[in-house]
Amino acid sequence: MSAVTTELELFSKKKATTILLCLIATMAALSVLGNAGIVFALLFALMLTGMPVSISLGLSVLTFLFFFSNVPTEAVAMKLFTGIEKFEIMAIPFFILAGNFLTHGGVAKRMINFATALVGHMHGGLALGGVVACALFAAVSGSSPATVVAIGSILLPAMVKQGYPMKFGVGVIGTSGGLGILIPPSIVMVIYAVSTNSSIGQLFIAGIIPGLLLALTLLTVTWMVAKKRNYPCLPKASFMEVARTFRESIWGLALIIVVIGGIYSGLFTPTEAAAMSAVYAGFVSLVIYRDLGIKDIPKVLLSSASMSAMLLYIITNAVLFSFLLTSEQVPQELTAWMISLGLSKISFLIFVNILLLAAGNFMEPSSILLITAPLLFPMAMELGIDPIHLGVLMTVNMEIGMITPPVGLNLYVASGISRLGLTETTKACAPWILVMLVYLMIITYVPVISLWLPQLLFK
Amino acid sequence: MMKYLDHLEEWIITFLIGAATLVIFVAVVHRYSAGLPIPGLQDWLIGLNMGWAQELCIYMFVWMAKFGAAYGVRTGIHVGVDVLVTRLPETWRVKCVLLGIFGGVLFTGIIGTLGTLFVWENGMHYAVFSKLGMALPDDVYEGPTTPDLEWPTWVVYSAIPLGSYLMSFRFLQVGWAFFRTGELPHHDHGHVDGIEEVVAVDSTEAIEEYEEHKFDDAGRGGVK
C-alpha cells in the first residue's frame, strides 16, 4: 500500500521461500520469549505483508488480546477515541496545514533569495544558499519532506542551470531538508513529546542549537567540496540587496517569532501556536504574497486533512499498542533485563542509535518513534539520560532514516523533483549519510549541545 | 451514489480542519482582546465563554481523523512496509496484498462493531428508547456528557463506528478493485500540487542547456 519501488530485483521462488522460512523461524523464536515476544512477532508478521503500519499495530493488539490475554476487547474501541483525545496532539494537523500553505511557492522563493544574498558569493554559492534556505524554511515548517519540496523545487533547476551536477544538488538539498524536523517547529518532536509526556516547548527550544550546528556542518562540508571542485560563485550582493531580500522575506520569517516566541513567552500553548501559524501562513500566502487564490484553499485543506488523518490514525493505533505493552509490563521487563546486563549509558546509546538507524530503513519516522519511544524511554530514565536529550537524539536518527533507502521520504521527494531515479538519488545522498553519522555521534555523546539552551531558558 | 459518498467524505474532512483552525484562532484572539481596556467591548468579550474551544477542536480532529483515514484508504495514503512484498514473485505478491487488505477490512470491521456496542451501551440505547417512548430496561442509564460542551458522549464517540465501518467499506472497495484490475490506489508522497509541472519543464531545459555547454570554458564552473 505504498511506494512501489520498481528498481529492486525480484526474488526467485526459491529465494523467496528461503527468506519466508527464515522469517517464520525468527517469529517463532521471538514468541518463545513470552508475551512481549508474541506481540512483536505478530506485529512484524503483519507489517511484512505490506499492510498499513497503523492497521498492523491495531490488528496485532486485537489478536493478542483475543487469544493470549484476559483484558476485555471492548476496552479497545474506547481507547481508539480517548487515545488521541489530547490537545497537544492536535498541534500536528495545524503544523501540517501551516506547512502546506508555506510550500506553495511565495515564502520559500523569498527565503532562497535572502539566503543566496547572504552566502552566494562564496564557493558553491547557490548550494550554500540552499542549505541556509533549508534552515530558514525549517524554522517555519515542521516537516522534512516539505522543506525539501519547498526549497528543492525552486533551487535544484537553478543549480543545474549554473552548472552544478544534479547529483550534488540533490545530495545537498535532500540532506539539508532533514533540518526541517530538527529546527523547531517539528512534527516529529511533537510525536515524541506526546508519546513520552515530555514538554513540547522544551524540546523545540532544545532543537535550536543542534539545528544550527547541523546547518553549520553542512555548510562547511558543502563549501569544502565546492572549493575543491571549483563550483561557481554568485556576484557579491550589496548591503542594499541583502536588506531588500530580507525585507521581502520578512513576512515568512516572522512566523519564527510567532511559533518560538509565542511558546517560549507563554503567550500560546504549542497547539495554539501551531493553529496561529496555520492561520498566519494562510494569510501570508493568500493576502500578502498572493501565490494562492481563494479557490485553492479547499485543496490545501483537503490534502492537509488527509495527511493529518493518516498520522493521527497511526498515533491512535500506536497508543493502543503501547497500552497493551504497558499492561503486559513489557517496558518494565525490558528495563529490568537491561539493568541485569549492567548496560552503561554509552553502550545503551549506541544500541539506541543502531536500533533506530536499522528501523529507519523500513519505516517512516512517526511510526518508528511511536513504537520505540515508549520502550526506550523508561530504560533511558533508569540510566539517567535526559528526556530532552533523548528526544533530540531520536530526531537526528529519524533525519538520517529519511535519506537512507529503501524507505526514505526525503529520497522519494528529491527524486520526484529532480527526475533522477531512486537509485541515483540514493547514491547522490550517500556521502552525506557519512557526514550525518559523524554529527549523530557528536549529538549522542555531547548532551550539552541539546541541553544547554533549554536549561538556561527554563530555569 | 458512490460519487456523493466520495464528495461527502471530502467535504466533511475539509470543513473540519478549516473550522477547527478558526475555532482555536478565534479563542486565542478572544483571550487576548478581552484584556484590552476598551469600554463596552471588553465587557461583552469577557461575557463570552470560549472555554469549550479546546474540547470542540479535539472532537473535530478526532472526527476528521476517522473519516480522513477512510478517505486515505481510497487514495492510498496509508503507508506500509513494502520492502519484502514488492520483491516477491507475482502470484505471491498478489496473495500478500490481498491478505493485507483483508487485515484492514477485518480490523476496521471489528473496531466498528465494538464501537457500536460501546456507543449503544453508553447512552444511545437510552436516548433512542426514550425518544420513541419505549419502555426502558432497569440497567439502561442515560450516558455521560462531555465536560465543557455538555454534549452526550455517545454522539461524540459515534465517530468510531461510523468512521471504522466507512473505512472497512473502503478497504473492501480497494480490495475488489485490486482483485479485478491488479491496481492499488497510490499516493505519491513526493508529489506536490502545482509545483511539479513547472519544475519538470524547467529542469529538463536546464539539463539540456547544461549538457550543451558543459565543455564550454565560458566562465561556467561545471565539470570540465
Tab-separated table of C-alpha atoms in Angstrom, chain A residues 11 15 23 37 57 65 135 140 161 165 172 181 183 190 195 199 290 292 304 322 406 412 429 431 455:
chain	number	residue	atom	x	y	z
A	11	PHE	CA	13.361	-12.717	-5.733
A	15	LYS	CA	14.997	-17.414	-2.663
A	23	LEU	CA	11.265	-15.052	8.834
A	37	GLY	CA	7.830	-11.727	22.047
A	57	LEU	CA	-0.433	-2.212	15.077
A	65	LEU	CA	-5.981	-9.661	23.416
A	135	ALA	CA	17.433	26.106	7.697
A	140	VAL	CA	8.720	27.849	9.917
A	161	LYS	CA	21.438	25.752	-14.895
A	165	PRO	CA	25.940	18.314	-11.330
A	172	VAL	CA	22.812	18.846	-0.554
A	181	ILE	CA	12.386	18.208	11.808
A	183	ILE	CA	14.858	23.090	13.873
A	190	VAL	CA	5.536	16.718	18.894
A	195	SER	CA	4.311	9.535	23.454
A	199	SER	CA	7.343	19.150	27.180
A	290	ARG	CA	-0.854	36.020	-3.362
A	292	LEU	CA	-2.667	31.077	-3.587
A	304	SER	CA	-3.569	18.583	4.906
A	322	SER	CA	1.779	0.868	23.857
A	406	PRO	CA	14.620	1.822	0.722
A	412	TYR	CA	11.328	10.000	-2.726
A	429	CYS	CA	22.818	11.293	-0.853
A	431	PRO	CA	28.265	10.637	1.001
A	455	GLN	CA	18.267	24.521	30.828
